[in-house]
PDB file of N, CA and C in Angstrom:
ATOM      1  N   UNK A   1     -48.173 145.304  44.764  1.00 49.00           N
ATOM      2  CA  UNK A   1     -49.044 144.721  43.738  1.00 49.00           C
ATOM      3  C   UNK A   1     -48.642 144.074  42.688  1.00 49.00           C
ATOM      4  N   UNK A   2     -48.871 142.710  42.354  1.00 51.00           N
ATOM      5  CA  UNK A   2     -48.206 141.856  41.451  1.00 51.00           C
ATOM      6  C   UNK A   2     -49.072 142.224  40.275  1.00 51.00           C
ATOM      7  N   UNK A   3     -48.232 142.561  39.059  1.00 48.00           N
ATOM      8  CA  UNK A   3     -48.499 142.689  37.604  1.00 48.00           C
ATOM      9  C   UNK A   3     -48.832 141.275  37.265  1.00 48.00           C
ATOM     10  N   UNK A   4     -50.049 141.331  36.417  1.00 52.00           N
ATOM     11  CA  UNK A   4     -50.381 139.723  35.830  1.00 52.00           C
ATOM     12  C   UNK A   4     -50.298 139.956  34.347  1.00 52.00           C
ATOM     13  N   UNK A   5     -49.546 139.016  34.064  1.00 51.00           N
ATOM     14  CA  UNK A   5     -49.323 138.979  32.406  1.00 51.00           C
ATOM     15  C   UNK A   5     -50.284 137.988  31.807  1.00 51.00           C
ATOM     16  N   UNK A   6     -51.286 138.556  30.972  1.00 48.00           N
ATOM     17  CA  UNK A   6     -52.002 137.434  30.133  1.00 48.00           C
ATOM     18  C   UNK A   6     -51.291 136.721  29.228  1.00 48.00           C
ATOM     19  N   UNK A   7     -51.646 135.405  29.645  1.00 54.00           N
ATOM     20  CA  UNK A   7     -50.707 134.437  28.503  1.00 54.00           C
ATOM     21  C   UNK A   7     -51.739 134.437  26.877  1.00 54.00           C
ATOM     22  N   UNK A   8     -51.382 134.735  25.890  1.00 54.00           N
ATOM     23  CA  UNK A   8     -52.639 134.454  24.735  1.00 54.00           C
ATOM     24  C   UNK A   8     -53.203 133.341  24.584  1.00 54.00           C
ATOM     25  N   UNK A   9     -54.054 132.981  24.251  1.00 58.00           N
ATOM     26  CA  UNK A   9     -54.597 131.812  24.205  1.00 58.00           C
ATOM     27  C   UNK A   9     -53.967 131.351  22.789  1.00 58.00           C
ATOM     28  N   UNK A  10     -53.702 129.767  22.803  1.00 60.00           N
ATOM     29  CA  UNK A  10     -53.264 129.045  21.406  1.00 60.00           C
ATOM     30  C   UNK A  10     -54.665 128.807  20.537  1.00 60.00           C
ATOM     31  N   UNK A  11     -54.242 129.265  19.431  1.00 60.00           N
ATOM     32  CA  UNK A  11     -55.455 129.340  18.357  1.00 60.00           C
ATOM     33  C   UNK A  11     -54.642 128.316  17.491  1.00 60.00           C
ATOM     34  N   UNK A  12     -56.129 128.003  16.837  1.00 58.00           N
ATOM     35  CA  UNK A  12     -55.280 127.226  15.170  1.00 58.00           C
ATOM     36  C   UNK A  12     -54.501 128.014  14.401  1.00 58.00           C
ATOM     37  N   UNK A  13     -54.286 129.016  14.328  1.00 57.00           N
ATOM     38  CA  UNK A  13     -53.426 129.861  13.636  1.00 57.00           C
ATOM     39  C   UNK A  13     -51.739 129.969  14.351  1.00 57.00           C
ATOM     40  N   UNK A  14     -52.192 129.884  15.626  1.00 55.00           N
ATOM     41  CA  UNK A  14     -50.765 130.368  16.231  1.00 55.00           C
ATOM     42  C   UNK A  14     -50.136 128.861  15.939  1.00 55.00           C
ATOM     43  N   UNK A  15     -50.955 127.690  16.141  1.00 56.00           N
ATOM     44  CA  UNK A  15     -50.039 126.627  16.131  1.00 56.00           C
ATOM     45  C   UNK A  15     -50.002 126.309  14.658  1.00 56.00           C
ATOM     46  N   UNK A  16     -50.423 126.952  13.649  1.00 51.00           N
ATOM     47  CA  UNK A  16     -50.410 126.522  12.533  1.00 51.00           C
ATOM     48  C   UNK A  16     -48.724 127.543  11.861  1.00 51.00           C
ATOM     49  N   UNK A  17     -48.474 128.740  12.709  1.00 54.00           N
ATOM     50  CA  UNK A  17     -47.291 129.575  12.584  1.00 54.00           C
ATOM     51  C   UNK A  17     -46.462 128.774  13.288  1.00 54.00           C
ATOM     52  N   UNK A  18     -46.557 128.061  14.210  1.00 56.00           N
ATOM     53  CA  UNK A  18     -45.478 127.394  15.138  1.00 56.00           C
ATOM     54  C   UNK A  18     -45.379 126.273  14.174  1.00 56.00           C
ATOM     55  N   UNK A  19     -45.761 125.472  13.579  1.00 56.00           N
ATOM     56  CA  UNK A  19     -45.613 124.443  12.899  1.00 56.00           C
ATOM     57  C   UNK A  19     -44.758 124.809  11.359  1.00 56.00           C
ATOM     58  N   UNK A  20     -45.255 126.006  10.937  1.00 58.00           N
ATOM     59  CA  UNK A  20     -44.426 126.831  10.060  1.00 58.00           C
ATOM     60  C   UNK A  20     -43.338 127.087  10.175  1.00 58.00           C
ATOM     61  N   UNK A  21     -42.853 127.545  11.843  1.00 66.00           N
ATOM     62  CA  UNK A  21     -41.699 127.839  11.578  1.00 66.00           C
ATOM     63  C   UNK A  21     -40.723 126.748  12.211  1.00 66.00           C
ATOM     64  N   UNK A  22     -40.914 125.347  12.323  1.00 63.00           N
ATOM     65  CA  UNK A  22     -40.432 124.393  12.611  1.00 63.00           C
ATOM     66  C   UNK A  22     -40.005 123.927  11.555  1.00 63.00           C
ATOM     67  N   UNK A  23     -41.086 123.706  10.265  1.00 62.00           N
ATOM     68  CA  UNK A  23     -40.529 123.614   8.767  1.00 62.00           C
ATOM     69  C   UNK A  23     -39.616 124.045   8.116  1.00 62.00           C
ATOM     70  N   UNK A  24     -40.137 125.550   8.294  1.00 68.00           N
ATOM     71  CA  UNK A  24     -39.190 126.484   7.430  1.00 68.00           C
ATOM     72  C   UNK A  24     -37.887 127.229   7.868  1.00 68.00           C
ATOM     73  N   UNK A  25     -37.828 127.340   9.145  1.00 65.00           N
ATOM     74  CA  UNK A  25     -36.837 127.681   9.885  1.00 65.00           C
ATOM     75  C   UNK A  25     -36.538 127.110  11.279  1.00 65.00           C
ATOM     76  N   UNK A  26     -36.389 125.411  11.150  1.00 61.00           N
ATOM     77  CA  UNK A  26     -36.154 125.063  12.361  1.00 61.00           C
ATOM     78  C   UNK A  26     -34.709 125.353  13.119  1.00 61.00           C
ATOM     79  N   UNK A  27     -34.327 125.335  14.368  1.00 61.00           N
ATOM     80  CA  UNK A  27     -34.044 126.275  15.331  1.00 61.00           C
ATOM     81  C   UNK A  27     -32.327 125.141  14.951  1.00 61.00           C
ATOM     82  N   UNK A  28     -32.474 123.994  14.625  1.00 56.00           N
ATOM     83  CA  UNK A  28     -30.984 123.439  14.571  1.00 56.00           C
ATOM     84  C   UNK A  28     -30.356 123.877  13.139  1.00 56.00           C
ATOM     85  N   UNK A  29     -31.100 124.584  12.118  1.00 55.00           N
ATOM     86  CA  UNK A  29     -30.521 125.325  11.398  1.00 55.00           C
ATOM     87  C   UNK A  29     -30.174 126.653  11.398  1.00 55.00           C
ATOM     88  N   UNK A  30     -30.316 127.428  12.290  1.00 60.00           N
ATOM     89  CA  UNK A  30     -30.371 128.671  12.330  1.00 60.00           C
ATOM     90  C   UNK A  30     -29.007 129.153  13.137  1.00 60.00           C
ATOM     91  N   UNK A  31     -28.607 129.958  12.471  1.00 66.00           N
ATOM     92  CA  UNK A  31     -27.266 130.558  13.197  1.00 66.00           C
ATOM     93  C   UNK A  31     -27.204 132.232  12.174  1.00 66.00           C
ATOM     94  N   UNK A  32     -25.862 132.200  12.150  1.00 77.00           N
ATOM     95  CA  UNK A  32     -25.514 133.508  11.260  1.00 77.00           C
ATOM     96  C   UNK A  32     -26.082 133.691   9.568  1.00 77.00           C
ATOM     97  N   UNK A  33     -26.109 132.604   9.076  1.00 82.00           N
ATOM     98  CA  UNK A  33     -26.468 132.180   7.723  1.00 82.00           C
ATOM     99  C   UNK A  33     -27.523 130.995   7.904  1.00 82.00           C
ATOM    100  N   UNK A  34     -28.426 131.106   6.758  1.00 84.00           N
ATOM    101  CA  UNK A  34     -29.243 130.121   6.727  1.00 84.00           C
ATOM    102  C   UNK A  34     -28.578 129.025   6.258  1.00 84.00           C
ATOM    103  N   UNK A  35     -28.782 127.514   6.638  1.00 84.00           N
ATOM    104  CA  UNK A  35     -28.389 126.323   6.121  1.00 84.00           C
ATOM    105  C   UNK A  35     -28.566 126.378   4.772  1.00 84.00           C
ATOM    106  N   UNK A  36     -29.934 126.521   4.269  1.00 87.00           N
ATOM    107  CA  UNK A  36     -30.273 126.236   3.164  1.00 87.00           C
ATOM    108  C   UNK A  36     -29.549 127.060   2.074  1.00 87.00           C
ATOM    109  N   UNK A  37     -29.366 128.311   2.502  1.00 90.00           N
ATOM    110  CA  UNK A  37     -28.481 129.584   1.501  1.00 90.00           C
ATOM    111  C   UNK A  37     -27.007 128.925   1.499  1.00 90.00           C
ATOM    112  N   UNK A  38     -26.731 128.382   2.533  1.00 91.00           N
ATOM    113  CA  UNK A  38     -25.241 128.020   2.474  1.00 91.00           C
ATOM    114  C   UNK A  38     -25.118 126.962   1.700  1.00 91.00           C
ATOM    115  N   UNK A  39     -25.976 125.848   1.604  1.00 93.00           N
ATOM    116  CA  UNK A  39     -25.663 124.464   1.096  1.00 93.00           C
ATOM    117  C   UNK A  39     -26.007 124.565  -0.512  1.00 93.00           C
ATOM    118  N   UNK A  40     -27.165 125.503  -0.896  1.00 94.00           N
ATOM    119  CA  UNK A  40     -27.445 125.794  -2.421  1.00 94.00           C
ATOM    120  C   UNK A  40     -26.133 126.940  -2.929  1.00 94.00           C
ATOM    121  N   UNK A  41     -25.576 127.455  -2.117  1.00 95.00           N
ATOM    122  CA  UNK A  41     -24.461 128.163  -2.888  1.00 95.00           C
ATOM    123  C   UNK A  41     -23.366 127.399  -2.774  1.00 95.00           C
ATOM    124  N   UNK A  42     -23.102 126.166  -2.062  1.00 94.00           N
ATOM    125  CA  UNK A  42     -21.664 125.545  -2.211  1.00 94.00           C
ATOM    126  C   UNK A  42     -22.246 124.238  -3.391  1.00 94.00           C
ATOM    127  N   UNK A  43     -23.276 124.187  -3.595  1.00 94.00           N
ATOM    128  CA  UNK A  43     -23.645 123.118  -4.476  1.00 94.00           C
ATOM    129  C   UNK A  43     -24.097 123.368  -6.091  1.00 94.00           C
ATOM    130  N   UNK A  44     -23.820 124.855  -6.000  1.00 95.00           N
ATOM    131  CA  UNK A  44     -24.202 125.414  -7.250  1.00 95.00           C
ATOM    132  C   UNK A  44     -23.034 125.261  -8.073  1.00 95.00           C
ATOM    133  N   UNK A  45     -21.610 125.013  -7.899  1.00 94.00           N
ATOM    134  CA  UNK A  45     -20.567 124.274  -8.867  1.00 94.00           C
ATOM    135  C   UNK A  45     -20.612 122.601  -8.859  1.00 94.00           C
ATOM    136  N   UNK A  46     -21.489 121.841  -8.202  1.00 93.00           N
ATOM    137  CA  UNK A  46     -21.253 120.398  -8.213  1.00 93.00           C
ATOM    138  C   UNK A  46     -21.629 119.841  -9.276  1.00 93.00           C
ATOM    139  N   UNK A  47     -21.205 119.075  -9.896  1.00 92.00           N
ATOM    140  CA  UNK A  47     -22.140 117.995 -10.822  1.00 92.00           C
ATOM    141  C   UNK A  47     -23.467 117.655 -10.468  1.00 92.00           C
ATOM    142  N   UNK A  48     -24.351 118.134 -11.126  1.00 91.00           N
ATOM    143  CA  UNK A  48     -25.470 117.563 -10.581  1.00 91.00           C
ATOM    144  C   UNK A  48     -25.665 115.820 -10.281  1.00 91.00           C
ATOM    145  N   UNK A  49     -24.908 115.044 -10.702  1.00 90.00           N
ATOM    146  CA  UNK A  49     -25.081 113.765 -10.002  1.00 90.00           C
ATOM    147  C   UNK A  49     -24.476 113.709  -8.340  1.00 90.00           C
ATOM    148  N   UNK A  50     -23.736 114.574  -8.096  1.00 94.00           N
ATOM    149  CA  UNK A  50     -22.876 114.451  -6.905  1.00 94.00           C
ATOM    150  C   UNK A  50     -23.753 115.864  -5.883  1.00 94.00           C
ATOM    151  N   UNK A  51     -24.390 116.566  -6.288  1.00 95.00           N
ATOM    152  CA  UNK A  51     -24.923 117.777  -5.587  1.00 95.00           C
ATOM    153  C   UNK A  51     -25.601 116.902  -4.488  1.00 95.00           C
ATOM    154  N   UNK A  52     -26.800 116.461  -4.306  1.00 95.00           N
ATOM    155  CA  UNK A  52     -27.304 115.886  -3.475  1.00 95.00           C
ATOM    156  C   UNK A  52     -26.387 115.531  -2.339  1.00 95.00           C
ATOM    157  N   UNK A  53     -25.760 114.640  -2.592  1.00 96.00           N
ATOM    158  CA  UNK A  53     -24.618 113.992  -1.366  1.00 96.00           C
ATOM    159  C   UNK A  53     -24.037 115.381  -0.803  1.00 96.00           C
ATOM    160  N   UNK A  54     -23.386 115.921  -1.517  1.00 96.00           N
ATOM    161  CA  UNK A  54     -22.662 116.881  -1.141  1.00 96.00           C
ATOM    162  C   UNK A  54     -23.513 117.906  -0.449  1.00 96.00           C
ATOM    163  N   UNK A  55     -24.426 118.239  -0.564  1.00 96.00           N
ATOM    164  CA  UNK A  55     -25.430 119.287   0.234  1.00 96.00           C
ATOM    165  C   UNK A  55     -25.931 118.161   1.454  1.00 96.00           C
ATOM    166  N   UNK A  56     -25.941 117.139   1.083  1.00 96.00           N
ATOM    167  CA  UNK A  56     -26.509 116.438   2.370  1.00 96.00           C
ATOM    168  C   UNK A  56     -25.185 116.139   3.502  1.00 96.00           C
ATOM    169  N   UNK A  57     -23.944 116.251   3.010  1.00 97.00           N
ATOM    170  CA  UNK A  57     -22.755 115.974   3.994  1.00 97.00           C
ATOM    171  C   UNK A  57     -22.789 117.308   4.872  1.00 97.00           C
ATOM    172  N   UNK A  58     -22.811 118.250   4.025  1.00 96.00           N
ATOM    173  CA  UNK A  58     -23.115 119.882   4.473  1.00 96.00           C
ATOM    174  C   UNK A  58     -24.115 120.070   5.511  1.00 96.00           C
ATOM    175  N   UNK A  59     -25.445 119.687   5.540  1.00 93.00           N
ATOM    176  CA  UNK A  59     -26.265 119.696   6.161  1.00 93.00           C
ATOM    177  C   UNK A  59     -26.173 119.129   7.544  1.00 93.00           C
ATOM    178  N   UNK A  60     -25.766 117.730   7.134  1.00 94.00           N
ATOM    179  CA  UNK A  60     -25.397 117.138   8.752  1.00 94.00           C
ATOM    180  C   UNK A  60     -24.057 117.660   9.465  1.00 94.00           C
ATOM    181  N   UNK A  61     -23.154 118.510   8.550  1.00 94.00           N
ATOM    182  CA  UNK A  61     -22.084 119.185   9.418  1.00 94.00           C
ATOM    183  C   UNK A  61     -22.775 120.657  10.357  1.00 94.00           C
ATOM    184  N   UNK A  62     -23.159 120.782   8.974  1.00 90.00           N
ATOM    185  CA  UNK A  62     -24.018 122.293   9.841  1.00 90.00           C
ATOM    186  C   UNK A  62     -24.803 121.991  11.182  1.00 90.00           C
ATOM    187  N   UNK A  63     -25.636 120.973  11.126  1.00 88.00           N
ATOM    188  CA  UNK A  63     -26.686 120.791  12.455  1.00 88.00           C
ATOM    189  C   UNK A  63     -26.003 120.119  13.630  1.00 88.00           C
ATOM    190  N   UNK A  64     -24.683 119.293  13.267  1.00 90.00           N
ATOM    191  CA  UNK A  64     -24.109 118.240  14.003  1.00 90.00           C
ATOM    192  C   UNK A  64     -24.072 118.330  15.561  1.00 90.00           C
ATOM    193  N   UNK A  65     -23.624 119.982  16.001  1.00 87.00           N
ATOM    194  CA  UNK A  65     -23.555 120.394  17.607  1.00 87.00           C
ATOM    195  C   UNK A  65     -24.885 121.234  17.570  1.00 87.00           C
ATOM    196  N   UNK A  66     -26.023 121.458  16.921  1.00 84.00           N
ATOM    197  CA  UNK A  66     -26.714 122.115  17.498  1.00 84.00           C
ATOM    198  C   UNK A  66     -28.269 121.349  17.680  1.00 84.00           C
ATOM    199  N   UNK A  67     -28.591 119.811  16.846  1.00 78.00           N
ATOM    200  CA  UNK A  67     -30.007 119.435  16.980  1.00 78.00           C
ATOM    201  C   UNK A  67     -29.552 118.285  18.032  1.00 78.00           C
ATOM    202  N   UNK A  68     -28.590 117.999  18.086  1.00 74.00           N
ATOM    203  CA  UNK A  68     -28.789 116.056  19.545  1.00 74.00           C
ATOM    204  C   UNK A  68     -27.493 116.587  20.332  1.00 74.00           C
ATOM    205  N   UNK A  69     -27.970 116.100  21.380  1.00 84.00           N
ATOM    206  CA  UNK A  69     -26.610 116.238  22.379  1.00 84.00           C
ATOM    207  C   UNK A  69     -25.339 115.278  22.097  1.00 84.00           C
ATOM    208  N   UNK A  70     -25.310 114.873  21.471  1.00 91.00           N
ATOM    209  CA  UNK A  70     -24.182 114.075  20.798  1.00 91.00           C
ATOM    210  C   UNK A  70     -24.284 114.480  19.511  1.00 91.00           C
ATOM    211  N   UNK A  71     -23.118 115.042  18.824  1.00 94.00           N
ATOM    212  CA  UNK A  71     -23.062 115.319  17.296  1.00 94.00           C
ATOM    213  C   UNK A  71     -22.760 113.870  16.415  1.00 94.00           C
ATOM    214  N   UNK A  72     -21.939 112.723  17.020  1.00 96.00           N
ATOM    215  CA  UNK A  72     -21.936 111.732  16.511  1.00 96.00           C
ATOM    216  C   UNK A  72     -22.691 111.017  15.130  1.00 96.00           C
ATOM    217  N   UNK A  73     -23.978 110.906  15.490  1.00 95.00           N
ATOM    218  CA  UNK A  73     -24.782 110.496  14.572  1.00 95.00           C
ATOM    219  C   UNK A  73     -24.832 111.303  13.305  1.00 95.00           C
ATOM    220  N   UNK A  74     -24.679 112.507  13.476  1.00 94.00           N
ATOM    221  CA  UNK A  74     -24.873 113.626  12.245  1.00 94.00           C
ATOM    222  C   UNK A  74     -23.676 113.699  11.591  1.00 94.00           C
ATOM    223  N   UNK A  75     -22.437 113.397  12.395  1.00 96.00           N
ATOM    224  CA  UNK A  75     -20.794 113.316  11.734  1.00 96.00           C
ATOM    225  C   UNK A  75     -20.632 111.886  11.111  1.00 96.00           C
ATOM    226  N   UNK A  76     -21.495 111.039  11.690  1.00 97.00           N
ATOM    227  CA  UNK A  76     -21.229 109.741  10.806  1.00 97.00           C
ATOM    228  C   UNK A  76     -21.871 110.052   9.626  1.00 97.00           C
ATOM    229  N   UNK A  77     -23.032 110.219   9.554  1.00 97.00           N
ATOM    230  CA  UNK A  77     -23.718 110.631   8.362  1.00 97.00           C
ATOM    231  C   UNK A  77     -22.911 111.735   7.307  1.00 97.00           C
ATOM    232  N   UNK A  78     -22.762 112.621   8.021  1.00 97.00           N
ATOM    233  CA  UNK A  78     -21.836 113.304   6.899  1.00 97.00           C
ATOM    234  C   UNK A  78     -20.365 112.519   6.138  1.00 97.00           C
ATOM    235  N   UNK A  79     -19.873 111.902   7.199  1.00 98.00           N
ATOM    236  CA  UNK A  79     -18.647 111.132   6.522  1.00 98.00           C
ATOM    237  C   UNK A  79     -19.290 109.925   5.212  1.00 98.00           C
ATOM    238  N   UNK A  80     -20.598 109.447   5.738  1.00 98.00           N
ATOM    239  CA  UNK A  80     -21.013 108.830   4.605  1.00 98.00           C
ATOM    240  C   UNK A  80     -21.127 109.047   3.690  1.00 98.00           C
ATOM    241  N   UNK A  81     -22.108 110.789   3.563  1.00 97.00           N
ATOM    242  CA  UNK A  81     -22.006 111.322   2.064  1.00 97.00           C
ATOM    243  C   UNK A  81     -21.012 111.721   1.801  1.00 97.00           C
ATOM    244  N   UNK A  82     -19.685 112.140   2.459  1.00 97.00           N
ATOM    245  CA  UNK A  82     -19.046 112.645   1.728  1.00 97.00           C
ATOM    246  C   UNK A  82     -18.070 111.226   0.879  1.00 97.00           C
ATOM    247  N   UNK A  83     -18.069 110.333   1.630  1.00 98.00           N
ATOM    248  CA  UNK A  83     -17.455 109.059   0.836  1.00 98.00           C
ATOM    249  C   UNK A  83     -17.830 108.840  -0.147  1.00 98.00           C
ATOM    250  N   UNK A  84     -19.497 109.159  -0.403  1.00 97.00           N
ATOM    251  CA  UNK A  84     -20.119 108.653  -1.832  1.00 97.00           C
ATOM    252  C   UNK A  84     -19.412 109.558  -3.007  1.00 97.00           C
ATOM    253  N   UNK A  85     -19.393 111.059  -2.083  1.00 96.00           N
ATOM    254  CA  UNK A  85     -18.921 112.239  -3.417  1.00 96.00           C
ATOM    255  C   UNK A  85     -17.833 111.665  -3.805  1.00 96.00           C
ATOM    256  N   UNK A  86     -16.665 111.258  -2.918  1.00 96.00           N
ATOM    257  CA  UNK A  86     -15.759 110.752  -3.488  1.00 96.00           C
ATOM    258  C   UNK A  86     -15.373 109.679  -4.111  1.00 96.00           C
ATOM    259  N   UNK A  87     -16.239 108.806  -3.966  1.00 95.00           N
ATOM    260  CA  UNK A  87     -16.284 107.593  -4.947  1.00 95.00           C
ATOM    261  C   UNK A  87     -17.249 108.255  -6.357  1.00 95.00           C
ATOM    262  N   UNK A  88     -17.858 108.962  -6.274  1.00 93.00           N
ATOM    263  CA  UNK A  88     -18.637 109.291  -7.546  1.00 93.00           C
ATOM    264  C   UNK A  88     -17.181 110.203  -8.311  1.00 93.00           C
ATOM    265  N   UNK A  89     -16.857 111.291  -7.509  1.00 92.00           N
ATOM    266  CA  UNK A  89     -15.624 111.899  -7.957  1.00 92.00           C
ATOM    267  C   UNK A  89     -14.789 111.019  -9.025  1.00 92.00           C
ATOM    268  N   UNK A  90     -14.462 110.111  -8.162  1.00 93.00           N
ATOM    269  CA  UNK A  90     -13.219 109.257  -8.576  1.00 93.00           C
ATOM    270  C   UNK A  90     -13.656 108.510 -10.025  1.00 93.00           C
ATOM    271  N   UNK A  91     -15.224 107.997  -9.728  1.00 91.00           N
ATOM    272  CA  UNK A  91     -15.741 107.459 -11.108  1.00 91.00           C
ATOM    273  C   UNK A  91     -15.486 108.391 -12.103  1.00 91.00           C
ATOM    274  N   UNK A  92     -15.640 109.523 -11.678  1.00 88.00           N
ATOM    275  CA  UNK A  92     -16.129 110.288 -12.850  1.00 88.00           C
ATOM    276  C   UNK A  92     -14.869 110.990 -13.574  1.00 88.00           C
ATOM    277  N   UNK A  93     -13.928 111.232 -13.202  1.00 89.00           N
ATOM    278  CA  UNK A  93     -12.334 111.765 -13.290  1.00 89.00           C
ATOM    279  C   UNK A  93     -11.575 110.368 -14.093  1.00 89.00           C
ATOM    280  N   UNK A  94     -12.203 109.482 -13.728  1.00 88.00           N
ATOM    281  CA  UNK A  94     -11.664 108.252 -14.524  1.00 88.00           C
ATOM    282  C   UNK A  94     -11.717 108.128 -15.810  1.00 88.00           C
ATOM    283  N   UNK A  95     -12.576 109.037 -16.356  1.00 61.00           N
ATOM    284  CA  UNK A  95     -12.981 108.613 -18.107  1.00 61.00           C
ATOM    285  C   UNK A  95     -12.046 109.350 -18.534  1.00 61.00           C
TER     286      UNK A  95
END
């Protein structure tokens, strides 16, 4: 005799929970550590005007091999943000 497992119906609240998970804990940012925690910790000592670009570079590096079949796009974005931080840092330290 086969056992039947009934599938729970999809309700508006389950759809909201699934959407909430995609927003608050997307699969491509999951790992041993939450990406947002790594980024916030790393940017804590950044100059304010460089923190955004530095954080974005980290974001793209952390998800590069998780979100897409090919990491090239995310790696190129990370490089772009890293180069931006380098330019900002060079301007900042010339003073």
